[in-house]
Amino acid sequence: MKNVFVMGLDERNRELLARTPTGRDCRFHQLLGIEELQRGEIDIEETLAAARAVLDGFDGTVDAIIGYRDFPITLLVPILCAERGLPAADLEAVVRCEHKYWSRFLQAQVTQAHPPFSLVDLDADTPEHGLDYPLWLKPIKSASSELAYRVEDDQGFETAAARIRRSVDRIGRPFESVLERVELPPEVAAAGRHHCLAEGALHGFQTAAEGYVHNGDVNVYAVLDSVDFPGNPSFLRHQYPSSLPEKVQEHIRDISVRVIERHGLDHSTFSVEFFYDLLQDDLGIVEINPRLSQSHSALFELVDGVSNHERMLCLALNEDPARADGFKGEFSFAAEWYHRRFRDGLVTRVPTTEEVEALEKELSGVRVRIVPSVGQRLSEMLAQDSYSFELAKIIIGGASELEMQAKYERCVKGLRFEFEDDEGGHKRVEGVTGN
């Protein structure tokens, strides 16, 4: 049995990993908890020291170190693997993908499928961006769309810049300490943690390519769709397989291969997020992630018969990820759906275990995970976007999109949450819309 250490391992992903063909011959060990890795401002050196202590104290072989979550895990894994001579992506290549300005700079060298962008100095007396509205203002490094704001005019730009300036150090400071480990080109070195990336707002249909790089060979094995709530930039669902025409999917694969090669990423899974403008037949890259998307893992299992965790495991154990090909799942379509609330509040009730189990028993191919806990303020939850709060993540498999939609609506109706709103302390019961 191989000993695989997983940064931020939780039970859901432990189960997914253990069900993969490669995972059946592995023992999975948590390498620090998610609270240690993503709560507050992380001290990179202290976190590395804590991880080393766990590894050094293990009575057995350390055969692989992996992670499937965003910052800082994506950067800690290559550092720890390099120290132990274990297979992993090169740290500098990972940084190129995660540094938003550096990544745009590299994308522009191999494709036009990106928005106009510029660097914004938050410490300037009057920060400027030089782009047309609407635009997005984002820190050089963020996670889960944290501190990313859509801006419509000068007033909105000033408000977004002020909000980012107040909170940017939580991720910016530890990311800056990682940057000290790599050699930055001059144009990138000028972008400190108090710089932001301004970029033209993309629009259209959201989609993503998932793939891996093995010995320099880039392989895109899937294209998925991401659908927003109507009139809101928060995700409603991630769906597999994509509904886009095959010609568009081939273009997505081609661009993904070119940009991943230009970033120098190897021995890694990845995802490349896009917007597709149907009227202009135009693609624009949102961002590049040097990791698989755990939001997609159960979807692959339902449709393909094996989670994308299998490819991550193969790479970490220096095996060919192509062995994950050729499986077949139970459903033709699968999606991870989000039940959300669009304003803050104190959670006073969540669905009980019995209520969740009853829904899962009633609806085939459905798994529900409740996100907040009683007594928690929604704004204090980890890894939320700037516009909403997750109440539940619902994995749904179905024979069609319509069947999945019906199952989702049944779940939302059956999941009863209660909140105390800030306005007057009124209690509010929600189950249908989560507004």
Coordinates of C-alpha atoms in Angstrom, one line a residue:
M1 CA 0.0 0.0 0.0
K2 CA 1.2 3.5 -0.9
N3 CA 1.1 6.3 1.7
V4 CA -0.4 9.4 0.1
F5 CA -0.4 12.6 2.1
V6 CA -3.2 15.0 1.1
M7 CA -3.1 18.7 2.2
G8 CA -6.5 19.8 3.6
L9 CA -8.0 16.3 3.2
D10 CA -11.7 16.1 4.0
E11 CA -14.0 13.0 4.2
R12 CA -15.8 13.7 0.9
N13 CA -12.5 13.8 -1.0
R14 CA -11.1 10.9 1.0
E15 CA -14.0 8.8 -0.2
L16 CA -13.6 9.9 -3.8
L17 CA -9.9 9.2 -3.7
A18 CA -10.4 5.7 -2.1
R19 CA -12.8 4.7 -4.9
T20 CA -10.4 5.4 -7.7
P21 CA -8.6 2.4 -9.3
T22 CA -5.2 3.7 -8.1
G23 CA -6.6 4.9 -4.7
R24 CA -7.7 1.3 -3.8
D25 CA -4.0 0.5 -3.3
C26 CA -3.3 3.6 -1.2
R27 CA -3.6 4.9 2.4
F28 CA -4.6 8.5 2.6
H29 CA -3.3 10.7 5.4
Q30 CA -4.3 14.3 6.2
L31 CA -1.4 16.7 5.9
L32 CA -2.8 19.6 8.0
G33 CA -6.4 20.5 8.3
I34 CA -8.3 22.9 6.1
E35 CA -8.6 25.4 9.0
E36 CA -4.8 25.5 9.3
L37 CA -4.4 26.1 5.6
Q38 CA -7.1 28.6 4.6
R39 CA -8.3 30.4 7.8
G40 CA -7.0 34.0 8.1
E41 CA -3.6 35.0 6.9
I42 CA -1.3 32.1 6.5
D43 CA 2.4 32.2 7.5
I44 CA 4.0 30.2 4.7
E45 CA 7.2 29.3 6.6
E46 CA 5.3 28.2 9.8
T47 CA 2.9 26.2 7.7
L48 CA 5.7 24.5 5.8
A49 CA 7.4 23.7 9.2
A50 CA 4.1 22.2 10.5
A51 CA 3.8 20.0 7.4
R52 CA 7.4 18.9 7.6
A53 CA 6.9 17.9 11.2
V54 CA 3.9 15.6 10.2
L55 CA 5.9 14.0 7.4
D56 CA 9.1 13.6 9.4
G57 CA 7.1 12.0 12.3
F58 CA 5.4 9.5 10.1
D59 CA 6.5 5.9 10.7
G60 CA 6.5 4.7 7.1
T61 CA 7.3 5.7 3.6
V62 CA 5.9 9.0 2.2
D63 CA 5.1 8.0 -1.4
A64 CA 3.2 11.1 -2.6
I65 CA 2.0 14.5 -1.5
I66 CA -1.0 16.0 -3.3
G67 CA -3.6 18.7 -3.0
Y68 CA -6.8 19.6 -4.8
R69 CA -7.5 23.0 -3.2
D70 CA -6.5 26.6 -4.1
F71 CA -3.9 28.8 -2.4
P72 CA -1.8 28.1 -0.5
I73 CA -2.0 24.4 -1.1
T74 CA -1.2 24.6 -4.8
L75 CA 2.1 26.3 -3.9
L76 CA 3.0 24.3 -0.8
V77 CA 2.7 20.9 -2.5
P78 CA 5.5 21.5 -5.1
I79 CA 7.8 22.9 -2.3
L80 CA 7.3 19.9 -0.1
C81 CA 7.6 17.4 -3.0
A82 CA 10.8 19.1 -4.2
E83 CA 12.3 18.7 -0.8
R84 CA 11.6 15.0 -0.7
G85 CA 12.3 14.2 -4.4
L86 CA 8.7 13.3 -5.1
P87 CA 7.0 13.9 -8.5
A88 CA 5.3 17.3 -8.7
A89 CA 5.0 20.4 -10.8
D90 CA 7.9 23.0 -10.7
L91 CA 7.1 25.8 -8.3
E92 CA 7.9 28.5 -10.7
A93 CA 5.5 27.1 -13.3
V94 CA 2.7 27.0 -10.7
V95 CA 3.4 30.6 -9.8
R96 CA 3.2 31.6 -13.4
C97 CA -0.3 30.2 -13.5
E98 CA -1.4 31.7 -10.2
H99 CA 0.1 35.2 -10.6
K100 CA -2.8 36.8 -12.5
Y101 CA -0.6 39.5 -14.2
W102 CA 2.2 37.1 -15.1
S103 CA -0.3 34.6 -16.5
R104 CA -2.0 37.2 -18.7
F105 CA 1.5 38.4 -19.9
L106 CA 2.2 34.8 -21.0
Q107 CA -1.2 34.2 -22.5
A108 CA -0.8 37.2 -24.7
Q109 CA 2.3 35.6 -26.3
V110 CA 0.5 32.6 -27.7
T111 CA -3.2 33.6 -28.2
Q112 CA -5.6 36.5 -28.6
A113 CA -8.2 34.7 -26.5
H114 CA -7.8 37.0 -23.5
P115 CA -9.4 40.3 -22.4
P116 CA -7.4 43.6 -22.4
F117 CA -5.6 44.0 -19.1
S118 CA -3.5 46.4 -17.1
L119 CA -1.7 46.7 -13.8
V120 CA -3.2 49.0 -11.1
D121 CA -1.2 50.4 -8.2
L122 CA -3.5 50.5 -5.2
D123 CA -1.0 52.8 -3.4
A124 CA -1.1 55.5 -6.0
D125 CA -2.7 58.7 -5.1
T126 CA -5.2 58.2 -7.9
P127 CA -5.1 54.5 -9.1
E128 CA -5.7 54.3 -12.9
H129 CA -6.5 51.4 -15.2
G130 CA -6.7 52.7 -18.8
L131 CA -9.5 50.3 -19.9
D132 CA -13.1 50.7 -20.9
Y133 CA -15.9 49.8 -18.6
P134 CA -17.2 47.3 -17.6
L135 CA -14.1 45.7 -16.2
W136 CA -13.0 43.4 -13.4
L137 CA -10.6 44.4 -10.7
K138 CA -8.8 41.6 -9.0
P139 CA -5.8 41.2 -6.7
I140 CA -2.6 39.8 -8.3
K141 CA -3.5 36.6 -6.3
S142 CA -6.8 35.6 -4.9
A143 CA -8.8 32.4 -4.3
S144 CA -12.4 31.4 -5.1
S145 CA -13.0 34.9 -6.6
E146 CA -12.3 36.5 -3.2
L147 CA -12.0 40.3 -3.6
A148 CA -12.8 40.2 -7.3
Y149 CA -15.2 42.9 -8.3
R150 CA -17.1 43.8 -11.5
V151 CA -16.8 47.6 -12.0
E152 CA -19.2 49.6 -14.2
D153 CA -17.9 53.2 -13.7
D154 CA -15.3 55.4 -12.0
Q155 CA -17.2 55.4 -8.7
G156 CA -17.4 51.6 -8.7
F157 CA -13.7 51.4 -9.5
E158 CA -12.8 53.6 -6.5
T159 CA -15.1 51.6 -4.2
A160 CA -13.6 48.3 -5.4
A161 CA -10.1 49.5 -5.1
A162 CA -10.8 50.7 -1.5
R163 CA -12.3 47.3 -0.5
I164 CA -9.4 45.4 -2.0
R165 CA -6.8 47.7 -0.4
R166 CA -8.3 46.9 3.1
S167 CA -8.2 43.1 2.7
V168 CA -5.6 42.3 0.1
D169 CA -2.8 41.4 2.6
R170 CA -4.6 38.2 3.8
I171 CA -3.5 36.4 0.7
G172 CA -1.2 39.0 -0.8
R173 CA 1.4 38.9 1.9
P174 CA 1.9 35.1 2.1
F175 CA 1.9 34.9 -1.8
E176 CA 4.6 37.5 -1.8
S177 CA 6.7 35.3 0.5
V178 CA 6.4 32.5 -2.0
L179 CA 7.4 34.8 -4.9
E180 CA 10.7 35.2 -3.1
R181 CA 11.5 31.6 -3.9
V182 CA 11.3 32.1 -7.7
E183 CA 13.0 34.4 -10.2
L184 CA 10.5 37.0 -11.5
P185 CA 11.0 38.8 -14.9
P186 CA 11.3 42.6 -14.4
E187 CA 7.8 43.4 -15.7
V188 CA 6.3 40.9 -13.2
A189 CA 8.6 41.8 -10.3
A190 CA 7.1 45.4 -10.5
A191 CA 3.7 44.0 -9.5
G192 CA 3.7 43.8 -5.7
R193 CA 0.9 42.6 -3.4
H194 CA -0.7 46.1 -3.5
H195 CA -1.1 45.9 -7.2
C196 CA -4.3 44.6 -8.9
L197 CA -5.1 43.3 -12.3
A198 CA -7.8 45.3 -14.2
E199 CA -9.2 43.4 -17.2
G200 CA -12.0 43.9 -19.6
A201 CA -15.2 42.1 -18.7
L202 CA -15.7 38.9 -20.7
H203 CA -19.2 37.8 -21.4
G204 CA -21.1 34.8 -22.8
F205 CA -21.2 31.2 -21.9
Q206 CA -18.8 30.0 -19.2
T207 CA -16.9 26.8 -19.9
A208 CA -13.7 25.1 -18.7
A209 CA -11.2 22.6 -20.0
E210 CA -9.7 20.0 -17.6
G211 CA -6.4 18.2 -18.4
Y212 CA -3.0 17.1 -17.2
V213 CA 0.6 17.3 -18.4
H214 CA 2.7 14.2 -18.3
N215 CA 6.3 14.3 -19.3
G216 CA 5.6 17.5 -21.3
D217 CA 2.6 16.1 -23.2
V218 CA -0.5 18.2 -22.6
N219 CA -3.8 16.2 -22.6
V220 CA -7.2 17.8 -22.4
Y221 CA -9.6 15.1 -21.4
A222 CA -12.8 17.1 -20.7
V223 CA -14.8 20.2 -21.4
L224 CA -17.4 21.3 -18.9
D225 CA -19.9 24.1 -18.6
S226 CA -20.4 26.6 -15.7
V227 CA -23.8 28.3 -15.5
D228 CA -24.4 31.4 -13.4
F229 CA -27.5 32.4 -11.5
P230 CA -29.6 34.6 -13.8
G231 CA -28.3 38.2 -13.5
N232 CA -25.6 37.3 -11.0
P233 CA -22.0 36.3 -11.4
S234 CA -22.2 33.5 -8.8
F235 CA -22.2 29.9 -10.1
L236 CA -25.5 28.0 -10.2
R237 CA -23.9 24.8 -11.5
H238 CA -20.9 23.1 -13.1
Q239 CA -22.0 20.6 -15.7
Y240 CA -20.4 17.7 -17.5
P241 CA -20.2 17.0 -20.4
S242 CA -20.3 20.4 -22.1
S243 CA -23.3 21.3 -24.3
L244 CA -21.1 23.4 -26.7
P245 CA -20.6 22.3 -30.4
E246 CA -17.7 20.0 -31.0
K247 CA -16.0 22.6 -33.1
V248 CA -15.9 25.1 -30.2
Q249 CA -14.7 22.4 -27.8
E250 CA -11.8 21.6 -30.2
H251 CA -10.9 25.3 -30.2
I252 CA -11.0 25.3 -26.4
R253 CA -8.7 22.3 -26.3
D254 CA -6.2 23.9 -28.7
I255 CA -6.0 27.1 -26.8
S256 CA -5.6 25.3 -23.5
V257 CA -2.7 23.2 -24.8
R258 CA -0.9 26.3 -26.1
V259 CA -1.2 28.4 -22.9
I260 CA -0.3 25.5 -20.6
E261 CA 2.8 24.8 -22.7
R262 CA 3.7 28.5 -22.5
H263 CA 3.5 28.5 -18.8
G264 CA 5.9 25.6 -18.6
L265 CA 3.6 23.5 -16.5
D266 CA 4.4 19.8 -16.3
H267 CA 3.6 16.8 -14.1
S268 CA 0.3 18.5 -13.0
T269 CA -3.4 18.5 -13.5
F270 CA -4.9 21.8 -14.6
S271 CA -8.1 23.6 -15.6
V272 CA -8.5 26.6 -17.9
E273 CA -11.7 28.6 -17.6
F274 CA -13.2 30.4 -20.6
F275 CA -16.1 32.6 -21.7
Y276 CA -17.6 31.8 -25.1
D277 CA -19.4 34.6 -27.0
L278 CA -21.8 32.7 -29.2
L279 CA -22.7 35.8 -31.4
Q280 CA -19.0 36.6 -32.1
D281 CA -17.9 33.0 -32.0
D282 CA -15.1 34.2 -29.7
L283 CA -13.3 32.6 -26.7
G284 CA -11.7 34.5 -23.8
I285 CA -9.6 32.9 -21.0
V286 CA -10.8 33.7 -17.5
E287 CA -7.9 32.1 -15.6
I288 CA -5.6 29.1 -15.5
N289 CA -5.6 26.8 -12.4
P290 CA -2.6 24.5 -11.9
R291 CA -4.8 21.9 -10.3
L292 CA -7.9 19.8 -11.0
S293 CA -11.3 21.2 -9.9
Q294 CA -12.7 19.2 -7.0
S295 CA -16.1 20.7 -8.0
H296 CA -15.9 18.4 -11.0
S297 CA -14.7 15.2 -9.3
A298 CA -18.0 13.6 -8.5
L299 CA -19.3 14.5 -12.0
F300 CA -16.6 12.5 -13.7
E301 CA -17.4 9.6 -11.4
L302 CA -21.1 9.7 -12.3
V303 CA -20.6 10.1 -16.1
D304 CA -17.2 8.5 -16.8
G305 CA -17.1 6.0 -13.9
V306 CA -13.9 7.3 -12.3
S307 CA -13.2 10.6 -10.6
N308 CA -10.6 13.1 -12.0
H309 CA -8.7 12.4 -8.7
E310 CA -7.4 9.3 -10.5
R311 CA -5.3 11.4 -12.8
M312 CA -3.9 13.5 -10.0
L313 CA -3.0 10.3 -8.1
C314 CA -1.3 8.7 -11.1
L315 CA 0.9 11.8 -11.6
A316 CA 1.9 11.9 -8.0
L317 CA 2.9 8.3 -8.1
N318 CA 4.8 8.8 -11.4
E319 CA 2.3 6.6 -13.3
D320 CA 0.6 7.3 -16.7
P321 CA -2.7 9.1 -16.2
A322 CA -4.1 7.7 -19.4
R323 CA -5.0 4.6 -17.4
A324 CA -8.1 6.6 -16.3
D325 CA -9.5 6.4 -19.8
G326 CA -12.2 3.9 -20.9
F327 CA -14.5 3.8 -17.9
K328 CA -18.2 4.3 -18.1
G329 CA -20.6 5.8 -15.4
E330 CA -24.3 5.5 -14.6
F331 CA -25.5 8.8 -16.0
S332 CA -25.3 10.8 -19.2
F333 CA -25.1 14.1 -17.4
A334 CA -23.9 15.3 -14.0
A335 CA -23.6 18.7 -12.3
E336 CA -22.6 20.2 -9.0
W337 CA -25.4 22.7 -8.2
Y338 CA -25.2 25.5 -5.6
H339 CA -27.9 26.6 -3.3
R340 CA -27.0 30.1 -2.3
R341 CA -28.0 33.1 -0.2
F342 CA -27.3 36.6 -1.6
R343 CA -27.0 38.5 1.7
D344 CA -25.4 38.0 5.0
G345 CA -27.1 36.5 8.1
L346 CA -26.7 34.4 11.2
V347 CA -27.5 30.7 10.6
T348 CA -30.1 29.5 13.2
R349 CA -31.1 26.2 11.5
V350 CA -29.7 23.9 8.8
P351 CA -31.3 20.8 7.3
T352 CA -30.9 17.8 9.6
T353 CA -28.9 14.6 8.7
E354 CA -32.2 12.8 8.5
E355 CA -33.7 15.4 6.1
V356 CA -30.7 15.2 3.8
E357 CA -30.6 11.4 3.8
A358 CA -34.3 11.3 2.9
L359 CA -33.7 13.5 -0.1
E360 CA -30.8 11.4 -1.2
K361 CA -32.8 8.2 -0.9
E362 CA -35.8 9.7 -2.8
L363 CA -33.6 11.0 -5.7
S364 CA -31.2 8.7 -7.5
G365 CA -27.7 10.2 -8.3
V366 CA -28.1 13.0 -5.7
R367 CA -25.7 13.8 -2.9
V368 CA -26.1 16.9 -0.7
R369 CA -23.5 18.6 1.4
I370 CA -24.5 21.4 3.8
V371 CA -22.0 24.2 3.9
P372 CA -22.7 26.5 7.0
S373 CA -23.3 25.3 10.5
V374 CA -25.7 26.6 13.1
G375 CA -24.4 29.7 14.9
Q376 CA -22.2 30.7 12.0
R377 CA -22.4 34.1 10.2
L378 CA -22.4 33.5 6.5
S379 CA -19.8 36.2 5.9
E380 CA -17.3 34.3 8.1
M381 CA -17.4 31.2 5.9
L382 CA -14.2 30.3 4.0
A383 CA -13.7 30.6 0.3
Q384 CA -16.8 32.5 -0.7
D385 CA -17.2 34.8 -3.7
S386 CA -17.9 38.5 -3.4
Y387 CA -21.6 38.3 -4.2
S388 CA -23.2 35.3 -2.4
F389 CA -22.9 32.6 0.3
E390 CA -23.1 28.9 -0.3
L391 CA -25.8 27.1 1.7
A392 CA -25.5 23.6 0.0
K393 CA -23.6 21.9 -2.7
I394 CA -25.7 19.3 -4.5
I395 CA -24.2 16.7 -6.8
I396 CA -26.9 15.5 -9.3
G397 CA -26.7 12.9 -12.1
G398 CA -29.4 12.5 -14.7
A399 CA -30.4 11.3 -18.1
S400 CA -30.9 14.9 -19.3
E401 CA -30.5 18.6 -18.2
L402 CA -34.2 18.8 -17.5
E403 CA -34.1 15.8 -15.2
M404 CA -31.2 17.4 -13.3
Q405 CA -33.1 20.7 -13.0
A406 CA -36.1 18.9 -11.6
K407 CA -34.0 17.1 -9.0
Y408 CA -32.3 20.4 -8.0
E409 CA -35.6 22.2 -7.5
R410 CA -36.9 19.4 -5.4
C411 CA -33.7 19.5 -3.2
V412 CA -33.9 23.3 -2.7
K413 CA -37.5 23.1 -1.7
G414 CA -36.7 20.3 0.8
L415 CA -33.7 21.9 2.4
R416 CA -34.9 24.2 5.2
F417 CA -32.5 26.9 6.5
E418 CA -33.3 29.6 9.0
F419 CA -31.4 32.9 9.5
E420 CA -31.5 36.0 11.7
D421 CA -31.0 38.9 9.4
D422 CA -29.0 41.9 10.4
E423 CA -32.0 44.2 9.9
G424 CA -33.8 44.1 13.2
G425 CA -32.8 40.6 14.1
H426 CA -35.8 39.1 12.2
K427 CA -35.8 35.3 11.7
R428 CA -36.3 34.2 8.2
V429 CA -37.1 30.7 6.9
E430 CA -35.8 29.8 3.5
G431 CA -36.0 26.7 1.3
V432 CA -37.1 27.7 -2.2
T433 CA -34.8 30.5 -3.4
G434 CA -32.2 31.2 -0.7
N435 CA -32.4 34.9 -1.3

